[in-house]
Each structure stands twice: as structure tokens, then as C-alpha cells.
Coordinates of C-alpha atoms in Angstrom, one line a residue:
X1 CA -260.6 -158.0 77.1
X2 CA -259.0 -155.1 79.4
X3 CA -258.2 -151.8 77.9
X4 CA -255.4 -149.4 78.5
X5 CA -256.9 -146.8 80.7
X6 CA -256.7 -143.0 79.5
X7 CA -258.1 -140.6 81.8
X8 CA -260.2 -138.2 80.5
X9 CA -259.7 -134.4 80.5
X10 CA -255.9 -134.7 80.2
X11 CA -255.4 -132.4 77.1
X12 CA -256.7 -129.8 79.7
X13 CA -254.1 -130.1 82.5
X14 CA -251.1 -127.8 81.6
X15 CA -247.4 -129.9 81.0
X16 CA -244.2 -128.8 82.3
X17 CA -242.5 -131.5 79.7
X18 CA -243.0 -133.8 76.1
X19 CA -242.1 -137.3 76.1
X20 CA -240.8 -138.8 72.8
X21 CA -240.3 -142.2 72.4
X22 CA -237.2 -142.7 70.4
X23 CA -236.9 -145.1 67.6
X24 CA -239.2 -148.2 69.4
X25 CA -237.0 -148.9 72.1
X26 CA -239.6 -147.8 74.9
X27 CA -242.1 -149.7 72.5
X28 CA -240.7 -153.0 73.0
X29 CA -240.6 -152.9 76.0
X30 CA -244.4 -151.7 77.0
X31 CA -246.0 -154.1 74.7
X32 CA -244.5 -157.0 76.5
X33 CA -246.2 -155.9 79.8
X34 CA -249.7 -156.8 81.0
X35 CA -252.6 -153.9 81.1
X36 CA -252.2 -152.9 85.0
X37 CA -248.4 -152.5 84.0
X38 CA -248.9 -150.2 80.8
X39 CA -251.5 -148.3 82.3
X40 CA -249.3 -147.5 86.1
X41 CA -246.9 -146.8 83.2
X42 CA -249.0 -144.5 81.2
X43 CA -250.0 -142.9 84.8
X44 CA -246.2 -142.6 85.5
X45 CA -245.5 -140.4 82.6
X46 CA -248.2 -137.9 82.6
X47 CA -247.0 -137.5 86.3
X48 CA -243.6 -136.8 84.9
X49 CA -245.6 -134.8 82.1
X50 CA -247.4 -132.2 84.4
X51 CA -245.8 -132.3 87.7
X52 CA -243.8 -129.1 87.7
X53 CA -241.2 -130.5 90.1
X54 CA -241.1 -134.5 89.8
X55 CA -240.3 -136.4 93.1
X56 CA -237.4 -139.0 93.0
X57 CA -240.2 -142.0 93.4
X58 CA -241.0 -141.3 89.7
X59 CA -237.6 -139.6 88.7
X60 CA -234.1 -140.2 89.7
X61 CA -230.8 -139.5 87.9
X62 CA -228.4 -142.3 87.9
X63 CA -225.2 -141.8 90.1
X64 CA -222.0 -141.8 87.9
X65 CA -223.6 -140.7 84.3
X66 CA -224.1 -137.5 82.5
X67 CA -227.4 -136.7 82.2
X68 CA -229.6 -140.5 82.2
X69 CA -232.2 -140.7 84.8
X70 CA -234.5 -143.6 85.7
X71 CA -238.6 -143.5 85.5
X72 CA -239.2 -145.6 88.6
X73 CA -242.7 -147.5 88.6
X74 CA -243.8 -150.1 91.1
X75 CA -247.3 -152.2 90.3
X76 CA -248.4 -154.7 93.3
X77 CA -244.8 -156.3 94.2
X78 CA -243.5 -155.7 90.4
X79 CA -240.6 -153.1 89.8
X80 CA -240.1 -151.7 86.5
X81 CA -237.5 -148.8 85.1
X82 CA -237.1 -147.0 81.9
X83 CA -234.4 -144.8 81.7
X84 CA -234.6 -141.4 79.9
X85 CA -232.9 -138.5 79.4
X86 CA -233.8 -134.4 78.7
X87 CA -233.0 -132.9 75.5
X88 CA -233.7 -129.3 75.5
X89 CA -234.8 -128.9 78.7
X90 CA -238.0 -130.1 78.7
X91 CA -238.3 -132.7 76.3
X92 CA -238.1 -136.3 77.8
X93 CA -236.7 -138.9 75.6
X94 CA -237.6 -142.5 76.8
X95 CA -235.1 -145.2 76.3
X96 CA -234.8 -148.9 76.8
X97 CA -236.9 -150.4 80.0
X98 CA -236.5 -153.6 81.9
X99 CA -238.2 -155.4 85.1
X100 CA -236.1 -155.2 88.1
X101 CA -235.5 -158.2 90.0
X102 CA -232.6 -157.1 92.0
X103 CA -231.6 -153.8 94.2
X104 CA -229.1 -152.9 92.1
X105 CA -229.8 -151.6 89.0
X106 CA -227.8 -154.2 86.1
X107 CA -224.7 -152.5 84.3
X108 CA -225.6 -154.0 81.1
X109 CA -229.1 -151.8 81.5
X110 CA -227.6 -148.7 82.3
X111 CA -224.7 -149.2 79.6
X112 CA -228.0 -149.9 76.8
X113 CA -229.3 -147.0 77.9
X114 CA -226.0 -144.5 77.5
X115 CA -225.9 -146.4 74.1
X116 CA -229.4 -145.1 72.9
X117 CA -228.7 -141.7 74.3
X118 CA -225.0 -141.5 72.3
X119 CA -227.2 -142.7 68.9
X120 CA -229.6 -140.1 69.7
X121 CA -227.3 -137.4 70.0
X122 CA -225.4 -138.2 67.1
X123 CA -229.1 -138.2 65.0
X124 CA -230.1 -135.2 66.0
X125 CA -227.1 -133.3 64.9

């Protein structure tokens, strides 16, 4: 049986942001992916984590919407994206993800995710 990989030493390395997985929409998602997939996941966010300045392969706002952003992870020909958005500067709060099968990123994904981020504004008040 494969594990989930979890590089050693990381507690050590210093991080520019949190992550917090609201509610267990991020959590749906990962479990339904294979090991390869959770673990270029897992890599993903402690780039996003401890990079100070993210590049746009891992990190890209969406065009048109206040404040979501995509976390962009390719594994062998496989595309996945979980959006996100800051709260407080420099906490990350993880949303709904979804495989992409197309170029264009579906409406009804985006739409989820500015859904979860209205809830979570309105909880946090």
C-alpha cells in the first residue's frame, strides 16, 4: 500500500502563509484522488506555504472576481485546481477543487467557489 509522502524537516523551513481547510470542502475533494495526486498536492501547498513570492504556475487570481485565486497542479497529463482565497493577508483558505478536462476553467466551478468564500465571510463575522 502507498503512503502519502511528508517530507521531513518541514517544521524547520520558515512560512510566509497558513492554509486552513474550511469546513471539508478541500477534503472531498483530496480523498477522491490517487497517492501521486495528494502527494503533488501536498507538495503544491507547502510551495504556496514558504515561498515568499508564489509564481502563477502554483498561484493565479481568477480574472473577473474579487479576491478567488486558483492553486494550479499538474501530475503526468492530469490537471487539477482548487481555488482559494486570503483572509488576513496571509492565511490561505482552500475551497472546493475539481479535475480539469478543458482550457477553460467551468463557470459552475468558479461560481462554487465565490459560494464558499461568501459562507465563509458571513461565519467569520
Amino acid at each position: 500500500m502507498e503512503k502519502l509522502y511528508y517530507p521531513c524537516g518541514m517544521e524547520e523551513i520558515k512560512k510566509y502563509r497558513t492554509i486552513l481547510f474550511y469546513k471539508d470542502y478541500f477534503d472531498d475533494f483530496n480523498k477522491k484522488q490517487r497517492i501521486k495526486v495528494r502527494n503533488k498536492i501536498l507538495w503544491t501547498l507547502r510551495v504556496i506555504e514558504t515561498l515568499p513570492i508564489v509564481p502563477e504556475l502554483y498561484l493565479k487570481h481568477i480574472e473577473g472576481t474579487d479576491g478567488l485565486f486558483e492553486i494550479r497542479i499538474q501530475q503526468g497529463s492530469d490537471i487539477f485546481r482548487i481555488f482559494c482565497f486570503f483572509d488576513e493577508g496571509n492565511l490561505v483558505v482552500l475551497a472546493n477543487g475539481f479535475q480539469k478536462k478543458t482550457n477553460k476553467t467551468p463557470k459552475s466551478e468558479i461560481d462554487k467557489a465565490l459560494k464558499i468564500k461568501t459562507e465563509y465571510e458571513q461565519n467569520r463575522k
